Coordinates of C-alpha atoms in Angstrom, one line a residue:
Chain A
X1 CA -9.0 -9.8 -11.4
X2 CA -8.4 -8.2 -8.1
X3 CA -7.7 -10.5 -5.2
X4 CA -10.5 -10.9 -2.8
X5 CA -10.0 -11.2 0.9
X6 CA -11.6 -14.4 2.0
X7 CA -13.6 -13.8 5.0
X8 CA -14.9 -17.3 5.6
X9 CA -13.2 -20.7 5.5
X10 CA -12.9 -21.6 1.8
X11 CA -11.2 -24.2 -0.3
X12 CA -7.5 -23.8 -0.6
X13 CA -7.8 -24.1 -4.3
X14 CA -9.4 -20.7 -4.4
X15 CA -6.4 -19.3 -2.7
X16 CA -4.1 -21.1 -5.1
X17 CA -6.2 -19.8 -8.0
X18 CA -5.9 -16.3 -6.6
X19 CA -2.2 -16.7 -6.5
X20 CA -2.1 -17.9 -10.0
X21 CA -4.4 -15.2 -11.4
X22 CA -2.0 -12.6 -10.2
X23 CA -0.6 -10.1 -12.7
X24 CA 2.4 -12.2 -13.7
X25 CA 4.7 -10.6 -16.2
X26 CA 7.2 -13.4 -16.6
X27 CA 10.0 -11.8 -14.6
X28 CA 10.1 -12.3 -10.9
X29 CA 11.5 -8.9 -9.9
X30 CA 12.1 -8.4 -6.2
X31 CA 8.8 -9.5 -4.9
X32 CA 8.0 -12.2 -2.5
X33 CA 4.6 -13.7 -1.8
X34 CA 3.2 -13.7 1.7
X35 CA 0.4 -16.0 3.0
X36 CA -1.1 -15.4 6.4
X37 CA -3.8 -17.4 8.1
X38 CA -5.2 -17.6 11.6
X39 CA -6.6 -20.6 13.3
X40 CA -9.0 -19.0 15.8
X41 CA -10.4 -15.7 16.8
X42 CA -12.3 -13.3 14.6
X43 CA -11.9 -13.3 10.9
X44 CA -9.3 -11.0 9.4
X45 CA -10.7 -7.6 8.3
X46 CA -10.8 -6.8 4.6
X47 CA -7.6 -5.2 3.5
X48 CA -6.4 -6.7 0.2
X49 CA -4.2 -4.6 -2.1
X50 CA -5.2 -4.2 -5.8
X51 CA -3.9 -6.6 -8.4
X52 CA -0.2 -6.2 -9.3
X53 CA 0.4 -3.8 -6.5
X54 CA 3.7 -4.4 -4.7
X55 CA 3.2 -4.1 -1.0
X56 CA 5.8 -1.9 0.6
X57 CA 7.2 -2.4 4.1
X58 CA 5.1 0.4 5.6
X59 CA 1.9 -1.0 4.1
X60 CA 2.9 -4.4 5.3
X61 CA 3.4 -3.1 8.8
X62 CA -0.1 -1.5 8.8
X63 CA -1.7 -4.7 7.4
X64 CA 0.0 -6.8 10.1
X65 CA -1.2 -4.3 12.7
X66 CA -4.8 -4.7 11.7
X67 CA -4.5 -8.5 11.5
X68 CA -2.9 -8.8 14.9
X69 CA -5.2 -6.4 16.6
X70 CA -8.2 -8.7 15.9
X71 CA -6.7 -12.1 15.6
X72 CA -4.6 -14.4 17.8
X73 CA -1.3 -12.8 19.0
X74 CA 0.7 -16.0 18.8
X75 CA 2.5 -15.7 15.5
X76 CA 4.4 -18.5 13.8
X77 CA 6.5 -17.2 11.0
X78 CA 7.7 -19.7 8.4
X79 CA 10.5 -17.9 6.7
X80 CA 11.9 -19.7 3.7
X81 CA 15.2 -18.7 2.1
X82 CA 13.5 -18.1 -1.2
X83 CA 10.0 -18.2 -2.5
X84 CA 8.1 -17.0 -5.6
X85 CA 4.7 -17.4 -7.1
X86 CA 6.4 -19.7 -9.6
X87 CA 7.0 -22.2 -6.9
X88 CA 3.2 -22.6 -6.3
X89 CA 2.5 -22.6 -10.0
X90 CA 5.1 -25.2 -10.9
X91 CA 5.0 -27.4 -7.8
X92 CA 1.7 -26.7 -6.2
X93 CA -0.3 -29.4 -8.1
X94 CA -2.8 -26.8 -9.2
X95 CA -3.4 -28.0 -12.7
X96 CA -5.6 -30.9 -11.7
X97 CA -2.8 -33.0 -10.3
X98 CA -3.5 -32.5 -6.7
X99 CA -1.6 -35.6 -5.6
X100 CA 1.6 -34.2 -7.1
X101 CA 1.4 -31.0 -5.1
X102 CA 4.2 -30.1 -2.7
X103 CA 2.0 -28.2 -0.3
X104 CA -0.5 -30.6 1.2
X105 CA -0.2 -29.4 4.8
X106 CA -0.3 -25.8 3.7
X107 CA -3.5 -26.4 1.8
X108 CA -5.2 -28.2 4.6
X109 CA -4.1 -25.5 7.0
X110 CA -5.6 -22.8 4.8
X111 CA -8.8 -24.8 4.4
X112 CA -9.3 -25.2 8.1
X113 CA -8.3 -21.6 8.9
X114 CA -10.8 -19.0 10.0
X115 CA -9.3 -16.2 7.9
X116 CA -6.6 -15.7 5.4
X117 CA -4.6 -12.9 3.9
X118 CA -2.8 -13.5 0.6
X119 CA -0.3 -10.9 -0.6
X120 CA 1.2 -12.1 -3.9
X121 CA 3.8 -9.3 -4.1
X122 CA 5.5 -8.0 -1.1
X123 CA 8.7 -6.0 -1.7
X124 CA 11.8 -7.8 -0.8
X125 CA 12.6 -5.0 1.6
X126 CA 9.4 -5.5 3.5
X127 CA 9.6 -9.3 3.6
X128 CA 13.2 -9.3 4.8
X129 CA 12.3 -6.9 7.6
X130 CA 9.2 -8.9 8.7
X131 CA 10.8 -10.2 11.9
X132 CA 11.4 -6.6 13.0
X133 CA 7.9 -5.5 12.1
X134 CA 6.4 -8.4 14.0
X135 CA 8.6 -7.7 16.9
X136 CA 7.4 -4.1 17.0
X137 CA 3.8 -5.1 16.8
X138 CA 3.9 -7.9 19.4
X139 CA 6.5 -6.3 21.7
X140 CA 8.1 -9.6 22.3
X141 CA 11.4 -11.1 21.4
X142 CA 11.4 -13.7 18.5
X143 CA 12.1 -17.3 19.3
X144 CA 14.0 -19.1 16.6
X145 CA 12.8 -22.6 16.3
X146 CA 14.9 -25.5 15.2
X147 CA 13.2 -28.7 14.0
X148 CA 14.7 -30.7 16.8
X149 CA 13.5 -28.3 19.5
X150 CA 9.8 -28.7 18.5
X151 CA 8.9 -31.2 21.2
X152 CA 10.0 -28.8 24.0
X153 CA 7.7 -26.0 22.7
X154 CA 5.2 -24.7 25.3
X155 CA 3.1 -21.7 24.7
X156 CA 0.4 -20.0 26.7
X157 CA -2.8 -19.1 25.0
X158 CA -2.9 -15.5 26.2
X159 CA 0.6 -14.2 25.8
X160 CA 1.8 -12.9 22.5
X161 CA 4.6 -14.9 21.0
X162 CA 6.7 -14.8 17.9
X163 CA 8.1 -18.1 16.7
X164 CA 10.4 -17.9 13.7
X165 CA 11.1 -21.1 11.7
X166 CA 13.8 -21.0 9.0
X167 CA 13.0 -23.2 6.0
X168 CA 15.9 -23.9 3.7
X169 CA 15.4 -23.6 0.0
X170 CA 17.9 -22.9 -2.7
X171 CA 15.5 -22.9 -5.7
X172 CA 18.3 -23.2 -8.2
X173 CA 18.2 -26.9 -8.9
X174 CA 14.9 -27.8 -10.4
X175 CA 15.0 -31.5 -9.6
X176 CA 15.5 -31.1 -5.9
X177 CA 13.2 -28.0 -5.5
X178 CA 10.1 -30.1 -5.2
X179 CA 11.5 -32.3 -2.5
X180 CA 12.8 -29.3 -0.6
X181 CA 9.4 -27.7 -0.7
X182 CA 7.8 -30.9 0.4
X183 CA 10.2 -31.2 3.3
X184 CA 9.4 -27.6 4.3
X185 CA 5.7 -28.3 4.1
X186 CA 6.2 -31.3 6.3
X187 CA 7.9 -29.0 8.9
X188 CA 5.0 -26.6 8.7
X189 CA 2.6 -29.4 9.2
X190 CA 4.4 -30.7 12.3
X191 CA 4.6 -27.3 13.9
X192 CA 0.9 -26.6 13.3
X193 CA 0.0 -30.0 14.7
X194 CA 1.9 -29.1 17.9
X195 CA 0.0 -25.8 18.1
X196 CA -3.3 -27.6 17.6
X197 CA -2.4 -30.2 20.2
X198 CA -1.7 -27.5 22.7
X199 CA -5.0 -25.8 21.7
X200 CA -3.3 -22.5 21.0
X201 CA -4.9 -20.1 18.5
X202 CA -2.2 -18.8 16.3
X203 CA -1.6 -16.6 13.3
X204 CA 0.8 -18.2 10.8
X205 CA 2.7 -16.4 8.1
X206 CA 4.5 -18.2 5.2
X207 CA 7.0 -15.9 3.3
X208 CA 10.7 -15.7 2.4
X209 CA 13.7 -13.5 2.4
X210 CA 13.9 -13.2 -1.3
X211 CA 12.4 -14.5 -4.6
X212 CA 13.4 -17.8 -6.0
X213 CA 14.2 -18.4 -9.6
X214 CA 12.0 -21.3 -10.7
X215 CA 10.9 -20.1 -14.1
X216 CA 13.6 -17.6 -14.8
X217 CA 16.2 -20.4 -15.1
X218 CA 14.2 -22.5 -17.4
X219 CA 13.6 -19.9 -20.1
X220 CA 17.0 -18.9 -21.3
X221 CA 15.8 -17.3 -24.5
X222 CA 13.9 -14.6 -22.6
X223 CA 17.3 -12.9 -22.3
X224 CA 17.9 -12.9 -26.0
X225 CA 14.6 -11.6 -27.3
X226 CA 14.0 -7.9 -27.2
X227 CA 16.5 -5.0 -26.9
X228 CA 17.2 -2.9 -23.9
X229 CA 16.4 0.8 -24.3
X230 CA 19.9 2.0 -23.7
X231 CA 21.9 -0.4 -25.8
X232 CA 25.4 0.8 -25.4
X233 CA 27.5 -2.3 -26.0
X234 CA 27.7 -2.9 -29.7
X235 CA 30.9 -4.5 -30.5
X236 CA 32.8 -4.9 -33.8
X237 CA 32.7 -8.4 -35.3
X238 CA 35.6 -10.9 -34.8
X239 CA 37.7 -10.7 -37.9
X240 CA 40.3 -13.2 -39.1
X241 CA 42.7 -12.0 -41.8
X242 CA 44.3 -14.0 -44.5
X243 CA 48.0 -13.8 -45.5
X244 CA 47.5 -10.5 -47.3
X245 CA 45.8 -9.0 -44.3
X246 CA 42.4 -8.8 -45.7
X247 CA 39.5 -10.0 -43.6
X248 CA 38.4 -13.4 -44.8
X249 CA 36.2 -14.6 -41.9
X250 CA 33.8 -12.4 -40.0
X251 CA 31.8 -13.5 -36.9
X252 CA 29.5 -11.4 -34.7
X253 CA 27.0 -12.0 -32.0
X254 CA 25.1 -9.7 -29.6
X255 CA 25.2 -12.3 -26.9
X256 CA 27.3 -15.5 -26.7
X257 CA 26.9 -18.0 -23.9
X258 CA 28.2 -21.5 -23.4
X259 CA 26.6 -24.0 -21.0
X260 CA 27.9 -27.3 -19.9
X261 CA 26.2 -30.1 -18.1
X262 CA 28.5 -32.1 -15.8
X263 CA 26.1 -33.3 -13.1
X264 CA 24.4 -29.9 -13.3
X265 CA 24.2 -27.1 -15.8
X266 CA 26.7 -24.3 -15.6
X267 CA 26.6 -21.3 -17.9
X268 CA 29.1 -18.6 -18.7
X269 CA 28.7 -15.5 -20.9
X270 CA 31.6 -15.1 -23.3
X271 CA 30.4 -12.0 -25.1
X272 CA 32.8 -9.5 -23.7
X273 CA 35.7 -12.0 -23.9
X274 CA 35.0 -12.5 -27.6
X275 CA 34.0 -9.1 -28.8
X276 CA 35.1 -6.4 -26.4
X277 CA 38.8 -7.3 -26.7
X278 CA 40.7 -8.9 -29.6
X279 CA 40.5 -12.7 -29.0
X280 CA 43.2 -15.2 -29.8
X281 CA 42.4 -16.8 -33.2
X282 CA 45.2 -19.4 -33.3
X283 CA 44.2 -22.4 -35.4
X284 CA 42.0 -20.4 -37.8
X285 CA 42.5 -20.8 -41.5
X286 CA 40.7 -19.7 -44.5
X287 CA 40.6 -20.6 -48.2
X288 CA 38.2 -20.7 -51.0
X289 CA 36.7 -24.0 -50.0
X290 CA 37.3 -24.5 -46.3
X291 CA 37.5 -22.0 -43.5
X292 CA 37.9 -22.5 -39.8
X293 CA 37.5 -19.8 -37.1
X294 CA 39.0 -20.8 -33.8
X295 CA 38.5 -18.6 -30.8
X296 CA 40.7 -19.4 -27.8
X297 CA 39.7 -18.7 -24.2
X298 CA 41.2 -19.2 -20.8
X299 CA 39.6 -20.3 -17.6
X300 CA 36.1 -20.9 -18.9
X301 CA 33.7 -23.1 -16.9
X302 CA 36.5 -24.5 -14.9
X303 CA 38.6 -25.5 -17.9
X304 CA 42.1 -24.0 -18.2
X305 CA 42.0 -23.8 -22.0
X306 CA 38.9 -23.6 -24.1
X307 CA 38.6 -23.3 -27.8
X308 CA 35.6 -22.9 -30.1
X309 CA 36.1 -23.7 -33.7
X310 CA 33.5 -23.0 -36.4
X311 CA 34.2 -25.3 -39.3
X312 CA 32.7 -24.0 -42.6
X313 CA 32.9 -25.1 -46.2
X314 CA 31.9 -23.8 -49.5
X315 CA 30.9 -26.1 -52.3
X316 CA 29.4 -25.8 -55.8
X317 CA 26.0 -27.4 -55.9
X318 CA 25.0 -28.4 -59.5
X319 CA 21.3 -28.5 -59.0
X320 CA 21.0 -24.9 -57.9
X321 CA 24.0 -23.9 -60.0
X322 CA 25.6 -21.8 -57.4
X323 CA 28.0 -22.0 -54.5
X324 CA 26.7 -22.5 -51.0
X325 CA 28.6 -22.2 -47.8
X326 CA 27.6 -24.3 -44.7
X327 CA 28.7 -24.3 -41.1
X328 CA 29.4 -28.0 -40.9
X329 CA 30.2 -28.4 -37.2
X330 CA 31.4 -26.6 -34.2
X331 CA 34.4 -28.2 -32.4
X332 CA 34.9 -27.6 -28.7
X333 CA 38.3 -28.3 -27.3
X334 CA 38.8 -28.1 -23.6
X335 CA 41.7 -29.3 -21.5
X336 CA 42.9 -32.0 -24.0
X337 CA 39.4 -33.3 -24.6
X338 CA 37.2 -32.4 -27.5
X339 CA 33.6 -32.7 -28.6
X340 CA 31.8 -32.0 -31.8
X341 CA 28.5 -30.2 -32.2
X342 CA 26.9 -31.4 -35.4
X343 CA 23.5 -29.8 -35.0
X344 CA 24.3 -26.9 -37.4
X345 CA 22.4 -28.0 -40.5
X346 CA 20.3 -24.9 -40.6
X347 CA 23.3 -22.5 -40.8
X348 CA 23.9 -22.0 -44.5
X349 CA 23.9 -19.3 -47.1
X350 CA 24.8 -18.7 -50.7
X351 CA 28.6 -18.4 -51.1
X352 CA 28.6 -14.7 -51.6
X353 CA 26.4 -13.8 -48.6
X354 CA 26.5 -14.0 -44.8
X355 CA 24.2 -15.8 -42.5
X356 CA 22.2 -14.0 -39.8
X357 CA 19.8 -15.3 -37.3
X358 CA 18.3 -13.6 -34.2
X359 CA 18.6 -16.7 -32.0
X360 CA 20.8 -19.7 -32.5
X361 CA 20.9 -22.6 -30.0
X362 CA 23.3 -25.5 -30.7
X363 CA 23.1 -28.6 -28.5
X364 CA 25.4 -31.6 -28.4
X365 CA 23.8 -34.8 -29.5
X366 CA 21.6 -36.8 -27.1
X367 CA 23.8 -38.3 -24.4
X368 CA 24.3 -42.0 -24.2
X369 CA 24.4 -42.0 -20.5
X370 CA 22.7 -39.6 -18.1
X371 CA 25.9 -38.4 -16.7
X372 CA 27.6 -37.7 -20.0
X373 CA 28.8 -34.2 -20.6
X374 CA 26.4 -32.1 -22.6
X375 CA 27.1 -28.7 -24.2
X376 CA 24.9 -25.9 -25.3
X377 CA 25.9 -22.8 -27.2
X378 CA 23.5 -19.9 -27.4
X379 CA 23.9 -17.0 -29.6
X380 CA 21.7 -13.9 -29.8
X381 CA 21.9 -11.8 -32.9
X382 CA 24.3 -14.2 -34.6
X383 CA 26.0 -13.4 -37.9
X384 CA 28.8 -15.2 -39.7
X385 CA 30.5 -15.2 -43.0
X386 CA 33.3 -17.5 -44.0
X387 CA 33.9 -16.7 -47.6
X388 CA 33.8 -13.9 -50.1
X389 CA 34.4 -11.2 -47.5
X390 CA 35.1 -7.9 -49.2
X391 CA 36.3 -4.7 -47.6
X392 CA 36.1 -6.2 -44.1
X393 CA 32.3 -5.9 -44.0
X394 CA 29.5 -8.4 -44.0
X395 CA 27.8 -9.0 -47.3
X396 CA 24.1 -9.2 -47.6
X397 CA 22.7 -11.2 -44.7
X398 CA 20.7 -14.3 -45.6
X399 CA 18.4 -14.2 -42.7
X400 CA 17.0 -17.4 -41.1
X401 CA 13.6 -15.8 -40.8
X402 CA 11.7 -16.1 -44.0
X403 CA 9.1 -13.6 -45.3
X404 CA 6.2 -15.9 -44.5
X405 CA 6.6 -18.5 -41.8
X406 CA 5.6 -22.0 -42.7
X407 CA 2.5 -21.6 -40.6
X408 CA 1.5 -18.6 -42.7
X409 CA 2.1 -20.5 -45.9
X410 CA -0.1 -23.3 -44.6
X411 CA -2.9 -20.9 -43.8
X412 CA -2.6 -19.2 -47.2
X413 CA -2.7 -22.5 -49.1
X414 CA -5.7 -23.7 -47.3
X415 CA -7.5 -20.4 -47.7
X416 CA -6.6 -20.3 -51.4
X417 CA -8.0 -23.8 -51.8
X418 CA -11.3 -22.9 -50.1
X419 CA -11.5 -19.7 -52.1
X420 CA -11.2 -21.7 -55.3
X421 CA -13.9 -24.1 -54.2
X422 CA -16.1 -21.2 -53.3
X423 CA -15.5 -19.5 -56.6
X424 CA -16.3 -22.6 -58.6
X425 CA -19.5 -23.3 -56.6
X426 CA -20.6 -19.7 -56.9
X427 CA -20.0 -19.8 -60.6
X428 CA -22.1 -22.9 -61.0
X429 CA -25.0 -21.5 -59.0
X430 CA -25.0 -18.2 -60.8
X431 CA -25.3 -19.9 -64.2
X432 CA -28.4 -21.8 -63.3
X433 CA -31.2 -20.1 -65.2
X434 CA -34.8 -20.8 -66.0
X435 CA -35.4 -22.9 -69.0
X436 CA -37.1 -20.9 -71.7
X437 CA -36.4 -23.0 -74.8
X438 CA -39.9 -24.2 -75.2
X439 CA -41.6 -21.1 -73.9
X440 CA -44.1 -20.0 -76.4
X441 CA -46.6 -17.5 -75.0
X442 CA -48.8 -17.7 -78.0
X443 CA -48.9 -21.5 -78.3
X444 CA -51.1 -23.9 -76.4
X445 CA -50.3 -24.8 -72.8
X446 CA -49.0 -28.3 -72.1
X447 CA -51.4 -30.9 -71.0
X448 CA -50.4 -33.4 -68.3
X449 CA -52.3 -36.7 -68.4
X450 CA -53.9 -37.8 -65.2
X451 CA -53.0 -41.4 -65.6
X452 CA -50.5 -43.4 -67.7
Chain B
X1 CA -9.6 -4.0 -74.4
X2 CA -11.6 -1.7 -72.1
X3 CA -14.3 -1.4 -74.8
X4 CA -14.8 -5.1 -74.6
X5 CA -15.9 -4.7 -70.9
X6 CA -19.1 -3.2 -72.1
X7 CA -20.2 -6.5 -73.8
X8 CA -19.2 -8.7 -70.8
X9 CA -21.5 -9.6 -68.0
X10 CA -20.6 -9.2 -64.3
X11 CA -19.1 -12.6 -64.0
X12 CA -16.7 -12.2 -66.8
X13 CA -15.5 -8.8 -65.5
X14 CA -14.9 -10.3 -62.0
X15 CA -13.0 -13.3 -63.3
X16 CA -10.8 -11.3 -65.6
X17 CA -10.1 -8.9 -62.8
X18 CA -9.1 -11.6 -60.4
X19 CA -7.0 -13.4 -63.0
X20 CA -5.1 -10.3 -64.0
X21 CA -4.4 -9.4 -60.3
X22 CA -3.2 -12.9 -59.6
X23 CA -0.8 -13.2 -62.5
X24 CA 0.5 -9.7 -62.2
X25 CA 1.3 -10.3 -58.5
X26 CA 3.2 -13.4 -59.5
X27 CA 5.0 -11.6 -62.2
X28 CA 6.1 -8.6 -60.1
X29 CA 7.2 -10.8 -57.2
X30 CA 9.2 -13.0 -59.6
X31 CA 10.8 -10.0 -61.3
X32 CA 11.8 -8.6 -57.8
X33 CA 13.4 -11.9 -56.8
X34 CA 15.4 -12.0 -60.1
X35 CA 16.6 -8.4 -59.9
X36 CA 17.9 -8.7 -56.4
X37 CA 19.5 -12.1 -57.0
X38 CA 17.4 -13.6 -54.3
X39 CA 16.0 -16.3 -56.4
X40 CA 17.5 -18.9 -54.0
X41 CA 14.9 -17.9 -51.4
X42 CA 12.1 -19.2 -53.6
X43 CA 12.3 -22.7 -52.2
X44 CA 9.6 -25.2 -52.9
X45 CA 11.5 -27.9 -51.0
X46 CA 11.6 -25.7 -47.9
X47 CA 7.8 -25.2 -48.2
X48 CA 7.2 -29.0 -48.5
X49 CA 9.5 -30.0 -45.7
X50 CA 8.6 -27.2 -43.2
X51 CA 4.8 -27.4 -43.5
X52 CA 3.3 -29.7 -41.1
X53 CA 2.2 -33.1 -42.4
X54 CA -0.9 -32.6 -40.3
X55 CA -2.1 -30.0 -42.8
X56 CA -1.6 -32.4 -45.7
X57 CA -3.3 -35.3 -43.9
X58 CA -6.3 -33.2 -43.0
X59 CA -6.6 -31.8 -46.5
X60 CA -6.6 -35.4 -47.7
X61 CA -9.4 -36.3 -45.4
X62 CA -11.4 -33.2 -46.3
X63 CA -10.9 -33.7 -50.0
X64 CA -11.9 -37.4 -49.8
X65 CA -15.3 -36.6 -48.5
X66 CA -15.9 -33.3 -50.3
X67 CA -14.9 -34.3 -53.8
X68 CA -16.9 -37.6 -53.5
X69 CA -19.9 -35.6 -52.4
X70 CA -19.5 -33.2 -55.3
X71 CA -19.5 -36.1 -57.7
X72 CA -22.5 -37.7 -56.1
X73 CA -24.4 -34.5 -56.0
X74 CA -23.7 -33.6 -59.6
X75 CA -24.7 -37.1 -60.7
X76 CA -28.0 -37.0 -58.7
X77 CA -28.8 -33.6 -60.0
X78 CA -28.3 -34.7 -63.6
X79 CA -30.2 -37.9 -63.2
X80 CA -32.9 -36.5 -61.0
X81 CA -33.9 -33.7 -63.3
X82 CA -34.1 -36.2 -66.2
X83 CA -36.3 -38.6 -64.2
X84 CA -38.6 -35.8 -63.1
X85 CA -38.8 -34.4 -66.6
X86 CA -39.4 -37.8 -68.2
X87 CA -41.8 -38.8 -65.5
X88 CA -44.1 -36.0 -66.5
X89 CA -45.0 -37.8 -69.7
X90 CA -44.3 -41.4 -68.6
X91 CA -44.8 -41.8 -64.8
X92 CA -44.0 -45.5 -64.9
X93 CA -40.3 -44.8 -65.1
X94 CA -39.9 -43.2 -61.7
X95 CA -39.7 -46.3 -59.6
X96 CA -37.3 -48.2 -61.7
X97 CA -34.9 -45.3 -62.3
X98 CA -34.3 -44.7 -58.6
X99 CA -31.6 -47.3 -59.2
X100 CA -29.5 -44.7 -61.0
X101 CA -29.8 -42.4 -58.0
X102 CA -28.6 -45.1 -55.7
X103 CA -25.5 -45.7 -57.9
X104 CA -24.7 -42.0 -57.5
X105 CA -25.2 -42.1 -53.8
X106 CA -22.9 -45.1 -53.5
X107 CA -20.1 -42.8 -54.6
X108 CA -20.6 -40.5 -51.7
X109 CA -20.7 -43.5 -49.3
X110 CA -17.3 -44.6 -50.7
X111 CA -16.0 -41.2 -49.9
X112 CA -17.2 -41.1 -46.3
X113 CA -15.9 -44.6 -45.6
X114 CA -12.5 -43.6 -46.9
X115 CA -12.5 -40.4 -44.9
X116 CA -13.2 -42.3 -41.7
X117 CA -10.6 -45.0 -42.5
X118 CA -8.0 -42.3 -43.2
X119 CA -8.8 -40.2 -40.2
X120 CA -8.5 -43.2 -37.9
X121 CA -4.9 -43.9 -38.9
X122 CA -2.7 -43.5 -35.9
X123 CA 0.4 -42.5 -37.9
X124 CA 0.0 -39.1 -39.6
X125 CA 1.8 -39.2 -42.9
X126 CA 1.7 -37.6 -46.4
X127 CA 0.1 -40.7 -47.9
X128 CA -3.1 -39.7 -46.2
X129 CA -3.2 -36.7 -48.5
X130 CA -2.5 -38.9 -51.5
X131 CA -5.2 -41.4 -50.6
X132 CA -7.7 -38.7 -50.0
X133 CA -7.0 -37.1 -53.4
X134 CA -7.2 -40.5 -55.1
X135 CA -10.6 -41.4 -53.8
X136 CA -11.9 -37.9 -54.1
X137 CA -11.1 -37.4 -57.7
X138 CA -12.1 -40.8 -58.9
X139 CA -15.4 -40.6 -57.1
X140 CA -16.0 -37.1 -58.5
X141 CA -15.7 -38.3 -62.1
X142 CA -17.5 -41.6 -61.4
X143 CA -20.4 -39.6 -60.0
X144 CA -20.7 -37.4 -63.0
X145 CA -20.4 -40.4 -65.3
X146 CA -23.1 -42.4 -63.6
X147 CA -25.3 -39.3 -63.5
X148 CA -25.1 -38.6 -67.2
X149 CA -25.7 -42.3 -68.1
X150 CA -28.5 -42.5 -65.7
X151 CA -30.1 -39.5 -67.2
X152 CA -29.9 -41.1 -70.6
X153 CA -31.4 -44.3 -69.2
X154 CA -34.4 -42.4 -67.7
X155 CA -35.2 -40.7 -71.0
X156 CA -34.7 -43.8 -73.0
X157 CA -36.9 -45.7 -70.6
X158 CA -39.6 -43.1 -71.0
X159 CA -39.6 -43.8 -74.7
X160 CA -39.2 -47.6 -74.7
X161 CA -39.3 -49.7 -71.6
X162 CA -37.1 -52.5 -72.9
X163 CA -34.0 -50.2 -73.2
X164 CA -33.6 -49.6 -69.5
X165 CA -31.9 -52.9 -68.6
X166 CA -29.3 -52.5 -71.4
X167 CA -28.3 -49.0 -70.4
X168 CA -28.1 -50.2 -66.8
X169 CA -25.1 -52.3 -67.8
X170 CA -23.3 -49.2 -69.0
X171 CA -24.1 -47.6 -65.7
X172 CA -22.6 -50.5 -63.8
X173 CA -19.3 -50.1 -65.6
X174 CA -19.4 -46.5 -64.8
X175 CA -19.9 -47.3 -61.1
X176 CA -16.9 -49.7 -61.1
X177 CA -14.4 -46.9 -61.6
X178 CA -15.4 -45.4 -58.3
X179 CA -14.6 -48.6 -56.6
X180 CA -11.2 -48.7 -58.2
X181 CA -10.4 -45.4 -56.6
X182 CA -11.4 -46.8 -53.2
X183 CA -9.2 -49.9 -53.6
X184 CA -6.2 -47.9 -54.6
X185 CA -6.7 -45.4 -51.7
X186 CA -6.8 -48.3 -49.2
X187 CA -3.6 -49.7 -50.7
X188 CA -2.0 -46.3 -50.2
X189 CA -3.0 -46.1 -46.6
X190 CA -2.1 -49.6 -45.7
X191 CA 1.4 -49.1 -47.0
X192 CA 2.1 -46.8 -44.1
X193 CA 2.3 -49.6 -41.6
X194 CA 4.0 -52.1 -43.8
X195 CA 6.6 -49.9 -45.4
X196 CA 7.9 -48.3 -42.2

């Protein structure tokens, strides 16, 4: 759906819907949205770019030229540190929860404006140079507004002016993002009220220096799924040898990250430290029934010493009459403290095989207090074998992905049941036949009495 | 074996074909699992624990009403055709024998009541499947039973009017078994709240 330029005052929800309907691939790239509206003067001429098109700085400059030639030449530029379409999607109150939205002043300004221009994707180059572009168009020096200087603002209606308001926004901490956006929206509201009180027609622009990371942070597994085209870093597995120098534990992952929550989440990627060089495996041991793989790190997440231990065991299970190996728990030891991650029930395989899974996420148990330390280990392309390792290579990999997913099995079962019912019904109908037992074409026809 | 196909009608060929395909698929898949020592991946427990209980619950509700309706329909068709056939020669039977039809219909009503009761349960659990199956199958056989007895009652009534009341007693016994199914199904569903 291509964006339409709105030539007449329309509801802000249409603008927000336009923003939402933008071609959104799930990665934020280097694009920043830009919203422009004018309070008085003639409507903004039609100049919307096609959907998904990233507006370059030269195109932005020509668009601004056409806007400023017909509209008011007093420009208020609200430049936030970071802004993305995601901020409007997540915090804009667009899914029916208008009261929760963080942009009430922006919405009412757009509603009451005489013309709007919405550019969902402006290249970061263009948006960071917007002050220079406006300076060239208006041929006036920009005036940087501080919130405390607002009361002393006096503008004349005829002269061109360029007011730049910097709105802080970090965008990294999800819990405070909404409040930051609300605060910025409050500043926008106050400045626009001042302009209205002084009866100055203005053109307002809301944009940012760079994109924020609202959705990118929250979906960690988007990094793990899919391969890059030039996959160069394929490392050898971590190998622990027993006393006769044969490999007895093997561990491999494409991607290994550890995250800790101590007030806020911090993440570190340990892939190169684990696989690119030989890691220290002090504390590991292996036997026929119990194996431990301990990988030691230094200076991880602010801890001087950090050790990850995979505790595995192999037992004989009588009911299935074979040996199974399980990853019982993962121990984390850091700076003389330790914690156990017990959420590894799904990691098991028959004793002779290895276990492989494309995405493994292990969390610590639910915290008793909100400020308790929480851990999360994330593996992409995880493979581990603790027993029966021969010739230093992984045995057949028992994959966590089954041939049919449970959902497919459910569909198959229900379809089979309905097919059986259909078959039986069809069979019954097809064996209904006309009674011909008493048919005797040569005999007398039956007589039906009229009354009893 | 293939010569035998000539004497079979279309149904028989279709059924033998489908049966052969089904069993040979199972056989080949089973042989492959065994050869490659992957028998451990055939895991019924995994299937039962991973599939959603919502599927089982909804199957229970569906089977409750559908099997009851099958029983009722079968009974009505058996009784109905006998009443109509007997009524040709003895039209006086038709009013009295509607009672048999009503007994069959009651079975369908049990089924729909149980389906509504089960579907209104707040807590989705596997016992909804069990209750649905219980009431469905017991109503299925109750309906068939009442139908056959009712058919006999109609034809006997056509011959000799004094026989009807006696055969009706047999029909009442047949109808009671459907009620047993409903009672047990209600017990199964009520255990969900008490036993938690």
